[in-house]
mmCIF file of C-alpha atoms and ligand atoms in Angstrom:
data_model
loop_
_atom_site.group_PDB
_atom_site.id
_atom_site.type_symbol
_atom_site.label_atom_id
_atom_site.label_comp_id
_atom_site.label_asym_id
_atom_site.label_seq_id
_atom_site.Cartn_x
_atom_site.Cartn_y
_atom_site.Cartn_z
ATOM 1 C CA MET A 116 137.180 -88.522 -41.633
ATOM 2 C CA GLU A 117 133.358 -88.306 -41.811
ATOM 3 C CA ARG A 118 131.598 -86.178 -44.423
ATOM 4 C CA PHE A 119 130.457 -82.703 -43.362
ATOM 5 C CA THR A 120 129.091 -79.533 -44.942
ATOM 6 C CA TYR A 121 130.709 -76.128 -44.581
ATOM 7 C CA ALA A 122 129.616 -72.487 -44.305
ATOM 8 C CA ALA A 123 131.664 -69.307 -43.997
ATOM 9 C CA PRO A 124 129.424 -66.491 -42.690
ATOM 10 C CA ARG A 125 130.701 -62.893 -42.664
ATOM 11 C CA THR A 126 128.861 -61.544 -39.602
ATOM 12 C CA VAL A 127 128.266 -62.697 -36.024
ATOM 13 C CA LYS A 128 124.530 -62.588 -36.683
ATOM 14 C CA ASP A 129 124.797 -64.927 -39.670
ATOM 15 C CA ALA A 130 127.152 -67.250 -37.795
ATOM 16 C CA VAL A 131 124.666 -67.614 -34.956
ATOM 17 C CA LEU A 132 121.829 -68.307 -37.416
ATOM 18 C CA GLU A 133 123.988 -70.993 -39.020
ATOM 19 C CA LEU A 134 124.781 -72.538 -35.626
ATOM 20 C CA ALA A 135 121.082 -72.697 -34.781
ATOM 21 C CA SER A 136 120.035 -74.086 -38.161
ATOM 22 C CA SER A 137 120.716 -77.773 -37.488
ATOM 23 C CA GLY A 138 122.082 -80.198 -34.894
ATOM 24 C CA ASN A 139 125.700 -81.348 -34.588
ATOM 25 C CA VAL A 140 127.182 -78.088 -35.880
ATOM 26 C CA LYS A 141 130.626 -76.874 -34.786
ATOM 27 C CA VAL A 142 132.427 -73.558 -34.926
ATOM 28 C CA LEU A 143 135.734 -73.725 -36.788
ATOM 29 C CA ALA A 144 138.356 -71.121 -35.790
ATOM 30 C CA GLY A 145 142.090 -71.949 -36.037
ATOM 31 C CA GLY A 146 141.204 -75.648 -36.250
ATOM 32 C CA THR A 147 144.207 -76.788 -34.176
ATOM 33 C CA THR A 148 141.992 -78.710 -31.748
ATOM 34 C CA LEU A 149 138.909 -79.419 -33.819
ATOM 35 C CA ILE A 150 140.503 -80.761 -37.011
ATOM 36 C CA ASP A 151 142.794 -83.069 -35.008
ATOM 37 C CA LEU A 152 139.797 -84.545 -33.210
ATOM 38 C CA MET A 153 137.844 -84.930 -36.454
ATOM 39 C CA LYS A 154 140.751 -86.787 -38.038
ATOM 40 C CA ASN A 155 140.962 -89.310 -35.213
ATOM 41 C CA GLY A 156 137.182 -89.840 -35.125
ATOM 42 C CA VAL A 157 136.457 -88.195 -31.755
ATOM 43 C CA GLU A 158 134.532 -85.205 -33.136
ATOM 44 C CA LYS A 159 132.017 -85.939 -35.900
ATOM 45 C CA PRO A 160 130.236 -82.671 -36.758
ATOM 46 C CA LYS A 161 127.796 -82.733 -39.652
ATOM 47 C CA ARG A 162 128.390 -79.049 -40.418
ATOM 48 C CA LEU A 163 131.301 -76.683 -39.804
ATOM 49 C CA ILE A 164 130.768 -72.937 -39.399
ATOM 50 C CA ASP A 165 134.060 -71.290 -40.294
ATOM 51 C CA VAL A 166 134.084 -67.952 -38.428
ATOM 52 C CA THR A 167 137.534 -66.806 -39.580
ATOM 53 C CA GLY A 168 136.085 -64.326 -42.112
ATOM 54 C CA ILE A 169 134.110 -62.364 -39.477
ATOM 55 C CA LYS A 170 135.910 -59.034 -39.041
ATOM 56 C CA GLU A 171 134.031 -58.129 -35.813
ATOM 57 C CA LEU A 172 135.824 -60.991 -34.079
ATOM 58 C CA ASN A 173 139.261 -59.373 -34.501
ATOM 59 C CA GLU A 174 138.805 -56.596 -31.907
ATOM 60 C CA PHE A 175 142.050 -55.782 -30.032
ATOM 61 C CA VAL A 176 141.741 -53.117 -27.295
ATOM 62 C CA ILE A 177 144.468 -52.786 -24.685
ATOM 63 C CA ASP A 178 143.988 -49.278 -23.270
ATOM 64 C CA GLY A 179 141.450 -48.226 -20.645
ATOM 65 C CA ASP A 180 140.378 -50.218 -17.627
ATOM 66 C CA GLU A 181 139.745 -53.469 -19.441
ATOM 67 C CA LEU A 182 141.457 -55.432 -22.180
ATOM 68 C CA ARG A 183 139.164 -56.684 -24.944
ATOM 69 C CA PHE A 184 140.234 -59.413 -27.335
ATOM 70 C CA GLY A 185 137.931 -60.621 -30.114
ATOM 71 C CA ALA A 186 137.504 -64.386 -30.335
ATOM 72 C CA LEU A 187 139.683 -64.585 -33.466
ATOM 73 C CA VAL A 188 142.708 -62.816 -31.976
ATOM 74 C CA LYS A 189 145.652 -65.182 -32.283
ATOM 75 C CA MET A 190 147.584 -66.463 -29.260
ATOM 76 C CA SER A 191 150.786 -64.972 -30.716
ATOM 77 C CA ALA A 192 149.246 -61.484 -31.120
ATOM 78 C CA VAL A 193 148.785 -61.218 -27.345
ATOM 79 C CA ALA A 194 151.838 -63.272 -26.293
ATOM 80 C CA ASP A 195 154.240 -61.110 -28.297
ATOM 81 C CA HIS A 196 152.654 -57.667 -27.765
ATOM 82 C CA PRO A 197 155.185 -55.354 -26.019
ATOM 83 C CA GLU A 198 152.550 -53.601 -23.856
ATOM 84 C CA ILE A 199 151.057 -56.906 -22.691
ATOM 85 C CA LYS A 200 154.519 -58.219 -21.884
ATOM 86 C CA LYS A 201 155.303 -55.097 -19.879
ATOM 87 C CA ARG A 202 152.010 -54.485 -18.104
ATOM 88 C CA HIS A 203 150.406 -57.948 -17.936
ATOM 89 C CA PRO A 204 153.186 -60.564 -17.871
ATOM 90 C CA ILE A 205 150.757 -63.177 -16.506
ATOM 91 C CA LEU A 206 148.895 -63.028 -19.835
ATOM 92 C CA SER A 207 151.831 -63.006 -22.241
ATOM 93 C CA GLU A 208 153.630 -65.767 -20.314
ATOM 94 C CA ALA A 209 150.559 -68.024 -20.190
ATOM 95 C CA LEU A 210 150.370 -67.794 -23.971
ATOM 96 C CA TRP A 211 154.018 -68.027 -25.008
ATOM 97 C CA ARG A 212 154.589 -70.915 -22.628
ATOM 98 C CA GLY A 213 151.816 -72.802 -24.462
ATOM 99 C CA ALA A 214 152.065 -74.850 -27.680
ATOM 100 C CA SER A 215 154.629 -73.790 -30.332
ATOM 101 C CA GLN A 216 155.143 -70.604 -32.365
ATOM 102 C CA GLN A 217 153.457 -72.182 -35.410
ATOM 103 C CA LEU A 218 150.431 -73.188 -33.338
ATOM 104 C CA ARG A 219 150.250 -69.803 -31.593
ATOM 105 C CA ASN A 220 150.198 -68.110 -35.009
ATOM 106 C CA MET A 221 147.181 -70.203 -36.004
ATOM 107 C CA ALA A 222 145.239 -70.751 -32.778
ATOM 108 C CA THR A 223 142.655 -68.238 -31.587
ATOM 109 C CA LEU A 224 141.826 -67.097 -28.053
ATOM 110 C CA GLY A 225 138.180 -68.169 -28.495
ATOM 111 C CA GLY A 226 139.187 -71.687 -29.523
ATOM 112 C CA ASN A 227 141.867 -71.853 -26.858
ATOM 113 C CA VAL A 228 139.494 -71.666 -23.893
ATOM 114 C CA LEU A 229 137.372 -74.450 -25.415
ATOM 115 C CA GLN A 230 140.263 -76.805 -26.189
ATOM 116 C CA ARG A 231 139.565 -80.356 -25.069
ATOM 117 C CA THR A 232 141.471 -82.692 -22.800
ATOM 118 C CA ARG A 233 144.657 -84.408 -23.972
ATOM 119 C CA CYS A 234 143.680 -87.682 -22.190
ATOM 120 C CA ALA A 235 145.048 -90.298 -24.609
ATOM 121 C CA TYR A 236 142.060 -92.604 -24.039
ATOM 122 C CA PHE A 237 139.650 -89.811 -24.975
ATOM 123 C CA ARG A 238 141.561 -89.219 -28.188
ATOM 124 C CA ASP A 239 141.583 -92.888 -29.247
ATOM 125 C CA PRO A 240 138.111 -94.318 -30.008
ATOM 126 C CA GLN A 241 139.196 -97.932 -29.353
ATOM 127 C CA TYR A 242 139.154 -97.243 -25.551
ATOM 128 C CA PRO A 243 136.145 -96.790 -23.245
ATOM 129 C CA CYS A 244 135.715 -93.139 -22.309
ATOM 130 C CA ASN A 245 132.751 -91.525 -20.531
ATOM 131 C CA LYS A 246 133.620 -88.141 -21.972
ATOM 132 C CA ARG A 247 133.627 -89.310 -25.590
ATOM 133 C CA GLN A 248 130.846 -91.861 -25.198
ATOM 134 C CA PRO A 249 128.831 -91.529 -21.970
ATOM 135 C CA GLY A 250 128.328 -94.749 -20.012
ATOM 136 C CA THR A 251 131.260 -96.688 -21.491
ATOM 137 C CA GLY A 252 133.596 -96.288 -18.506
ATOM 138 C CA CYS A 253 136.912 -94.570 -17.912
ATOM 139 C CA ALA A 254 140.047 -96.293 -19.166
ATOM 140 C CA ALA A 255 142.304 -93.853 -17.306
ATOM 141 C CA ILE A 256 141.213 -94.599 -13.739
ATOM 142 C CA ASP A 257 142.892 -98.037 -13.791
ATOM 143 C CA GLY A 258 145.138 -97.223 -16.729
ATOM 144 C CA ILE A 259 147.995 -94.821 -17.418
ATOM 145 C CA ASN A 260 147.106 -91.698 -15.458
ATOM 146 C CA ARG A 261 150.413 -89.951 -14.824
ATOM 147 C CA GLY A 262 149.084 -86.763 -16.451
ATOM 148 C CA HIS A 263 145.560 -86.901 -15.074
ATOM 149 C CA ALA A 264 143.828 -84.557 -12.671
ATOM 150 C CA LEU A 265 144.385 -84.209 -8.935
ATOM 151 C CA LEU A 266 141.526 -81.799 -8.271
ATOM 152 C CA GLY A 267 137.873 -81.702 -9.329
ATOM 153 C CA THR A 268 137.810 -85.360 -10.429
ATOM 154 C CA SER A 269 134.837 -87.724 -10.262
ATOM 155 C CA GLU A 270 134.283 -91.476 -10.356
ATOM 156 C CA ASP A 271 133.490 -91.088 -14.047
ATOM 157 C CA CYS A 272 136.380 -88.963 -15.309
ATOM 158 C CA ILE A 273 139.778 -87.729 -14.134
ATOM 159 C CA ALA A 274 140.816 -85.822 -17.275
ATOM 160 C CA VAL A 275 142.791 -82.603 -16.951
ATOM 161 C CA TYR A 276 141.666 -79.338 -18.500
ATOM 162 C CA PRO A 277 144.971 -78.654 -20.290
ATOM 163 C CA GLY A 278 144.882 -74.956 -21.235
ATOM 164 C CA ASP A 279 147.334 -72.378 -19.899
ATOM 165 C CA TRP A 280 145.478 -69.246 -21.038
ATOM 166 C CA ALA A 281 142.214 -70.044 -19.202
ATOM 167 C CA THR A 282 144.228 -70.668 -16.029
ATOM 168 C CA ALA A 283 145.650 -67.130 -16.240
ATOM 169 C CA LEU A 284 142.157 -65.815 -17.067
ATOM 170 C CA ALA A 285 140.822 -67.474 -13.894
ATOM 171 C CA ALA A 286 143.401 -65.586 -11.821
ATOM 172 C CA VAL A 287 142.397 -62.202 -13.274
ATOM 173 C CA ASP A 288 138.609 -62.748 -13.300
ATOM 174 C CA ALA A 289 138.106 -62.532 -17.070
ATOM 175 C CA SER A 290 134.727 -62.918 -18.724
ATOM 176 C CA PHE A 291 133.365 -63.693 -22.181
ATOM 177 C CA ASP A 292 130.748 -61.903 -24.259
ATOM 178 C CA THR A 293 128.725 -64.378 -26.271
ATOM 179 C CA MET A 294 125.959 -64.288 -28.846
ATOM 180 C CA SER A 295 123.222 -66.820 -29.577
ATOM 181 C CA PRO A 296 119.748 -66.690 -31.133
ATOM 182 C CA ARG A 297 118.505 -65.695 -27.641
ATOM 183 C CA GLY A 298 120.739 -62.606 -27.619
ATOM 184 C CA ALA A 299 123.992 -61.490 -25.999
ATOM 185 C CA ARG A 300 125.251 -62.455 -22.544
ATOM 186 C CA THR A 301 128.423 -62.271 -20.488
ATOM 187 C CA ILE A 302 129.843 -65.364 -18.750
ATOM 188 C CA SER A 303 132.515 -65.220 -16.060
ATOM 189 C CA ILE A 304 135.519 -67.510 -16.594
ATOM 190 C CA HIS A 305 134.537 -69.106 -13.293
ATOM 191 C CA ASP A 306 131.179 -70.159 -14.785
ATOM 192 C CA LEU A 307 132.391 -71.317 -18.198
ATOM 193 C CA HIS A 308 134.068 -74.678 -17.495
ATOM 194 C CA VAL A 309 132.427 -77.351 -15.352
ATOM 195 C CA GLU A 310 133.752 -80.303 -13.359
ATOM 196 C CA PRO A 311 132.972 -83.738 -14.837
ATOM 197 C CA GLY A 312 130.691 -85.112 -12.098
ATOM 198 C CA ARG A 313 128.384 -87.778 -13.605
ATOM 199 C CA THR A 314 128.433 -86.067 -17.034
ATOM 200 C CA PRO A 315 132.048 -85.724 -18.206
ATOM 201 C CA ASN A 316 130.807 -85.169 -21.757
ATOM 202 C CA VAL A 317 129.560 -81.731 -20.621
ATOM 203 C CA GLU A 318 132.639 -79.509 -20.362
ATOM 204 C CA HIS A 319 131.288 -75.970 -20.394
ATOM 205 C CA THR A 320 128.124 -73.920 -20.073
ATOM 206 C CA LEU A 321 127.952 -72.566 -23.631
ATOM 207 C CA ALA A 322 124.959 -73.664 -25.684
ATOM 208 C CA ALA A 323 125.580 -75.452 -28.998
ATOM 209 C CA ASP A 324 124.396 -72.360 -30.887
ATOM 210 C CA GLU A 325 126.368 -69.851 -28.788
ATOM 211 C CA LEU A 326 129.436 -68.068 -30.146
ATOM 212 C CA ILE A 327 132.196 -66.499 -28.051
ATOM 213 C CA VAL A 328 132.545 -62.957 -29.377
ATOM 214 C CA ARG A 329 135.243 -61.507 -27.127
ATOM 215 C CA THR A 330 137.208 -61.947 -23.900
ATOM 216 C CA ARG A 331 137.150 -59.095 -21.356
ATOM 217 C CA ILE A 332 139.949 -58.756 -18.812
ATOM 218 C CA PRO A 333 139.721 -56.121 -16.082
ATOM 219 C CA THR A 334 143.080 -54.363 -15.686
ATOM 220 C CA ARG A 335 144.493 -53.326 -12.368
ATOM 221 C CA SER A 336 147.825 -51.535 -12.370
ATOM 222 C CA ALA A 337 148.480 -53.134 -8.973
ATOM 223 C CA TYR A 338 148.710 -56.511 -10.722
ATOM 224 C CA ARG A 339 151.801 -55.710 -12.762
ATOM 225 C CA ALA A 340 153.457 -57.990 -10.192
ATOM 226 C CA SER A 341 152.310 -61.114 -11.994
ATOM 227 C CA THR A 342 153.571 -64.232 -13.719
ATOM 228 C CA TYR A 343 152.618 -67.601 -15.199
ATOM 229 C CA GLN A 344 154.995 -70.398 -14.231
ATOM 230 C CA LYS A 345 154.745 -73.781 -15.933
ATOM 231 C CA ILE A 346 156.481 -77.054 -15.119
ATOM 232 C CA ARG A 347 156.534 -79.617 -17.938
ATOM 233 C CA ASP A 348 158.386 -82.666 -19.197
ATOM 234 C CA ARG A 349 160.512 -80.574 -21.596
ATOM 235 C CA ALA A 350 161.297 -76.884 -21.773
ATOM 236 C CA SER A 351 158.912 -76.058 -24.609
ATOM 237 C CA TYR A 352 156.062 -77.443 -26.702
ATOM 238 C CA ALA A 353 154.519 -79.474 -23.880
ATOM 239 C CA PHE A 354 151.434 -79.262 -21.735
ATOM 240 C CA ALA A 355 151.787 -78.434 -18.029
ATOM 241 C CA LEU A 356 152.494 -81.097 -15.437
ATOM 242 C CA ALA A 357 151.617 -78.263 -13.057
ATOM 243 C CA SER A 358 151.401 -74.513 -13.467
ATOM 244 C CA ALA A 359 150.594 -71.416 -11.428
ATOM 245 C CA ALA A 360 149.194 -68.040 -12.449
ATOM 246 C CA VAL A 361 149.810 -65.357 -9.834
ATOM 247 C CA ALA A 362 149.000 -61.646 -9.628
ATOM 248 C CA LEU A 363 149.852 -59.606 -6.550
ATOM 249 C CA ASP A 364 149.045 -56.219 -5.133
ATOM 250 C CA ILE A 365 151.966 -55.817 -2.776
ATOM 251 C CA GLN A 366 153.318 -52.870 -0.796
ATOM 252 C CA GLY A 367 156.845 -53.312 0.446
ATOM 253 C CA ASP A 368 156.791 -57.001 1.332
ATOM 254 C CA VAL A 369 153.180 -57.011 2.544
ATOM 255 C CA VAL A 370 150.474 -58.512 0.355
ATOM 256 C CA ARG A 371 147.327 -56.399 -0.048
ATOM 257 C CA ASP A 372 145.664 -58.717 -2.552
ATOM 258 C CA ALA A 373 146.668 -62.004 -4.179
ATOM 259 C CA ARG A 374 145.276 -63.932 -7.130
ATOM 260 C CA ILE A 375 146.359 -67.545 -7.594
ATOM 261 C CA ALA A 376 145.107 -70.070 -10.141
ATOM 262 C CA ILE A 377 146.656 -73.460 -10.825
ATOM 263 C CA GLY A 378 146.729 -75.318 -14.139
ATOM 264 C CA GLY A 379 147.515 -78.728 -15.598
ATOM 265 C CA VAL A 380 146.280 -80.424 -12.422
ATOM 266 C CA ALA A 381 142.504 -80.006 -12.320
ATOM 267 C CA THR A 382 139.470 -80.847 -14.401
ATOM 268 C CA ARG A 383 138.863 -77.121 -15.011
ATOM 269 C CA PRO A 384 140.829 -73.885 -14.533
ATOM 270 C CA TRP A 385 141.275 -73.838 -10.746
ATOM 271 C CA ARG A 386 141.353 -70.823 -8.449
ATOM 272 C CA ALA A 387 143.221 -71.393 -5.171
ATOM 273 C CA ARG A 388 141.291 -69.081 -2.859
ATOM 274 C CA ASP A 389 142.509 -70.490 0.485
ATOM 275 C CA ALA A 390 146.072 -70.018 -0.708
ATOM 276 C CA GLU A 391 145.275 -66.397 -1.604
ATOM 277 C CA GLN A 392 143.689 -65.709 1.789
ATOM 278 C CA SER A 393 146.715 -67.088 3.629
ATOM 279 C CA LEU A 394 148.843 -64.297 2.141
ATOM 280 C CA ILE A 395 146.682 -61.220 2.565
ATOM 281 C CA GLY A 396 148.037 -58.760 5.114
ATOM 282 C CA ARG A 397 151.193 -60.864 5.574
ATOM 283 C CA ARG A 398 154.823 -60.521 4.585
ATOM 284 C CA LEU A 399 155.544 -62.586 1.491
ATOM 285 C CA ASP A 400 158.680 -64.591 2.145
ATOM 286 C CA GLU A 401 159.692 -68.087 0.949
ATOM 287 C CA ARG A 402 157.933 -69.736 3.873
ATOM 288 C CA ALA A 403 154.625 -67.951 3.237
ATOM 289 C CA ALA A 404 154.895 -68.748 -0.480
ATOM 290 C CA ARG A 405 155.448 -72.431 0.250
ATOM 291 C CA HIS A 406 152.550 -72.523 2.702
ATOM 292 C CA ALA A 407 150.264 -70.964 0.068
ATOM 293 C CA GLY A 408 151.374 -73.676 -2.390
ATOM 294 C CA GLU A 409 150.586 -76.385 0.134
ATOM 295 C CA LEU A 410 147.117 -74.927 0.715
ATOM 296 C CA ALA A 411 146.454 -74.947 -3.046
ATOM 297 C CA TYR A 412 146.951 -78.731 -3.051
ATOM 298 C CA VAL A 413 145.448 -79.654 0.307
ATOM 299 C CA ASN A 414 142.481 -81.427 -1.350
ATOM 300 C CA ALA A 415 144.504 -83.190 -4.057
ATOM 301 C CA GLN A 416 143.425 -86.777 -4.763
ATOM 302 C CA THR A 417 146.287 -88.721 -6.243
ATOM 303 C CA THR A 418 147.023 -92.063 -7.866
ATOM 304 C CA PRO A 419 150.391 -93.833 -7.452
ATOM 305 C CA GLN A 420 151.356 -92.565 -10.924
ATOM 306 C CA ASN A 421 150.435 -88.905 -10.566
ATOM 307 C CA ALA A 422 151.242 -88.172 -6.903
ATOM 308 C CA PHE A 423 154.636 -86.734 -7.956
ATOM 309 C CA ARG A 424 152.781 -83.710 -9.356
ATOM 310 C CA VAL A 425 151.676 -82.461 -5.910
ATOM 311 C CA PRO A 426 155.201 -81.320 -4.919
ATOM 312 C CA LEU A 427 155.672 -79.961 -8.449
ATOM 313 C CA GLY A 428 152.439 -77.984 -8.121
ATOM 314 C CA ILE A 429 153.429 -76.618 -4.720
ATOM 315 C CA ALA A 430 156.804 -75.592 -6.166
ATOM 316 C CA ALA A 431 155.089 -73.868 -9.116
ATOM 317 C CA VAL A 432 152.953 -71.749 -6.779
ATOM 318 C CA GLU A 433 155.945 -70.941 -4.568
ATOM 319 C CA ARG A 434 158.092 -69.946 -7.542
ATOM 320 C CA ALA A 435 155.307 -67.869 -9.109
ATOM 321 C CA LEU A 436 154.763 -65.926 -5.875
ATOM 322 C CA ILE A 437 158.466 -65.128 -5.543
ATOM 323 C CA VAL A 438 158.787 -64.127 -9.223
ATOM 324 C CA ALA A 439 155.693 -61.909 -8.962
ATOM 325 C CA ARG A 440 157.016 -60.304 -5.771
ATOM 326 C CA GLU A 441 160.269 -59.375 -7.523
ATOM 327 C CA ARG A 442 158.236 -57.546 -10.199
ATOM 328 C CA ALA A 443 156.372 -55.290 -7.741
HETATM 329 C C1 FAD B 50 150.598 -80.118 -30.506
HETATM 330 C C2 FAD B 50 149.800 -79.157 -29.685
HETATM 331 C C3 FAD B 50 150.355 -78.622 -28.519
HETATM 332 C C4 FAD B 50 149.629 -77.715 -27.757
HETATM 333 N N1 FAD B 50 150.156 -77.217 -26.593
HETATM 334 C C5 FAD B 50 149.421 -76.384 -25.816
HETATM 335 C C6 FAD B 50 149.914 -75.892 -24.584
HETATM 336 O O1 FAD B 50 151.045 -76.175 -24.161
HETATM 337 N N2 FAD B 50 149.107 -75.074 -23.850
HETATM 338 C C7 FAD B 50 147.855 -74.723 -24.271
HETATM 339 O O2 FAD B 50 147.172 -73.975 -23.561
HETATM 340 N N3 FAD B 50 147.357 -75.191 -25.424
HETATM 341 C C8 FAD B 50 148.101 -75.995 -26.197
HETATM 342 N N4 FAD B 50 147.574 -76.493 -27.357
HETATM 343 C C9 FAD B 50 146.171 -76.237 -27.671
HETATM 344 C C10 FAD B 50 146.005 -75.040 -28.559
HETATM 345 O O3 FAD B 50 146.314 -73.883 -27.818
HETATM 346 C C11 FAD B 50 144.541 -75.041 -28.988
HETATM 347 O O4 FAD B 50 144.404 -76.115 -29.919
HETATM 348 C C12 FAD B 50 144.121 -73.763 -29.669
HETATM 349 O O5 FAD B 50 144.284 -72.662 -28.821
HETATM 350 C C13 FAD B 50 142.681 -73.862 -30.110
HETATM 351 O O6 FAD B 50 142.358 -72.719 -30.865
HETATM 352 P P1 FAD B 50 141.806 -72.858 -32.347
HETATM 353 O O7 FAD B 50 141.495 -71.477 -32.824
HETATM 354 O O8 FAD B 50 142.712 -73.644 -33.219
HETATM 355 O O9 FAD B 50 140.465 -73.642 -32.039
HETATM 356 P P2 FAD B 50 139.607 -74.678 -32.920
HETATM 357 O O10 FAD B 50 140.327 -75.960 -33.033
HETATM 358 O O11 FAD B 50 139.138 -74.035 -34.171
HETATM 359 O O12 FAD B 50 138.357 -74.831 -31.946
HETATM 360 C C14 FAD B 50 138.486 -75.422 -30.680
HETATM 361 C C15 FAD B 50 137.085 -75.592 -30.089
HETATM 362 O O13 FAD B 50 136.519 -74.322 -29.791
HETATM 363 C C16 FAD B 50 135.308 -74.120 -30.510
HETATM 364 N N5 FAD B 50 135.332 -72.700 -30.884
HETATM 365 C C17 FAD B 50 136.344 -72.039 -31.502
HETATM 366 N N6 FAD B 50 136.085 -70.719 -31.561
HETATM 367 C C18 FAD B 50 134.865 -70.540 -30.972
HETATM 368 C C19 FAD B 50 134.048 -69.390 -30.715
HETATM 369 N N7 FAD B 50 134.420 -68.160 -31.072
HETATM 370 N N8 FAD B 50 132.867 -69.576 -30.083
HETATM 371 C C20 FAD B 50 132.466 -70.828 -29.713
HETATM 372 N N9 FAD B 50 133.194 -71.949 -29.918
HETATM 373 C C21 FAD B 50 134.383 -71.795 -30.528
HETATM 374 C C22 FAD B 50 135.376 -75.083 -31.699
HETATM 375 O O14 FAD B 50 134.085 -75.448 -32.136
HETATM 376 C C23 FAD B 50 136.114 -76.248 -31.058
HETATM 377 O O15 FAD B 50 135.233 -77.047 -30.311
HETATM 378 C C24 FAD B 50 148.314 -77.353 -28.172
HETATM 379 C C25 FAD B 50 147.769 -77.872 -29.351
HETATM 380 C C26 FAD B 50 148.500 -78.758 -30.099
HETATM 381 C C27 FAD B 50 147.881 -79.302 -31.370
HETATM 382 S S1 SF4 B 51 139.752 -89.575 -17.816
HETATM 383 FE FE1 SF4 B 51 137.875 -88.796 -18.760
HETATM 384 S S2 SF4 B 51 138.533 -88.374 -20.836
HETATM 385 FE FE2 SF4 B 51 140.038 -89.809 -20.008
HETATM 386 S S3 SF4 B 51 139.275 -91.904 -20.434
HETATM 387 FE FE3 SF4 B 51 138.472 -91.314 -18.455
HETATM 388 S S4 SF4 B 51 136.428 -90.499 -18.959
HETATM 389 FE FE4 SF4 B 51 137.627 -90.438 -20.832
#
């Protein structure tokens, strides 16, 4: 592990000043992504800004017409909350189907959305990787790519964005309040993560000195009919081979509005808008659900190793739509 210095500010203002004070500075929250990557030599910050002592980042508001979660709120606090389970199953399921109980007790919502890819070549500095070291090549394209992305890939990188929570946030149009030396701003989940293109090392639109302060989630009672379905190699403690986050406004069997995002298969949280449109104003039966799943994957680009995840992804969307319908 490389040497680094450490600061533990007590306010958002001080944290932002610390972030702006020098180059190669990183925010430290739960540390479950960052410390791992520092230990294996992928991340080499010169200074860590530990934000875990900042009380303002623990906000937890679940009444009214939007949910507000401070950046330090733990995954488990939302996953296990009875009101979230009852009124927003898409959110609790996306969290409790991720990681393990120990990790969920440690990991924060702010850190979760910025978790980095699990591509094994990225995490092992002996391999070429355009994301870790721009211009070196991509070991995955001609290597082991069973778990790599089907959507949003480029010639330079095919790594999956692995998070479950951000996939659910994409379905419900969440946004993030941030703070930097230039002031506060709000970023939609749809504008936070970026596709790799020619610059896979750039993963999101936050500046180096910008702190996520809170997540905002608009609530709609109509979307109680929601779920997060995840298909993985084992029943728990594994990243998604394919997942689907679905929220429905449905009257009788007829869909008035549908939100569908797919996870574990794309280079960023992925909204399946054509699939949504195919359902609106129609009766939701097994056939319509399957067709929506097929539309979600119509642009999938596969390799011989990862093509098996297209039918899994279609099945995840189909299952999520039927589960959500039963909850209406
Ligand atoms: C074994 C294992 C299994 C896992 N399985 C899953 C899974 O199935 N599904 C899933 O979704 N996730 C999974 N995860 C990922 C886990 O959810 C994330 O590691 C965790 O949520 C990150 O949160 P953290 O608070 O520990 O972040 P940290 O590690 O502290 O930070 C992560 C990144 O976010 C930045 N950061 C943190 N907070 C802020 C902030 N407020 N503002 C700006 N930048 C910030 C840090 O600088 C860092 O770059 C797994 C992790 C492990 C280790
Ligand atoms: S897929 Fe992306 S992260 Fe993985 S080796 Fe290739 S460039 Fe690196």
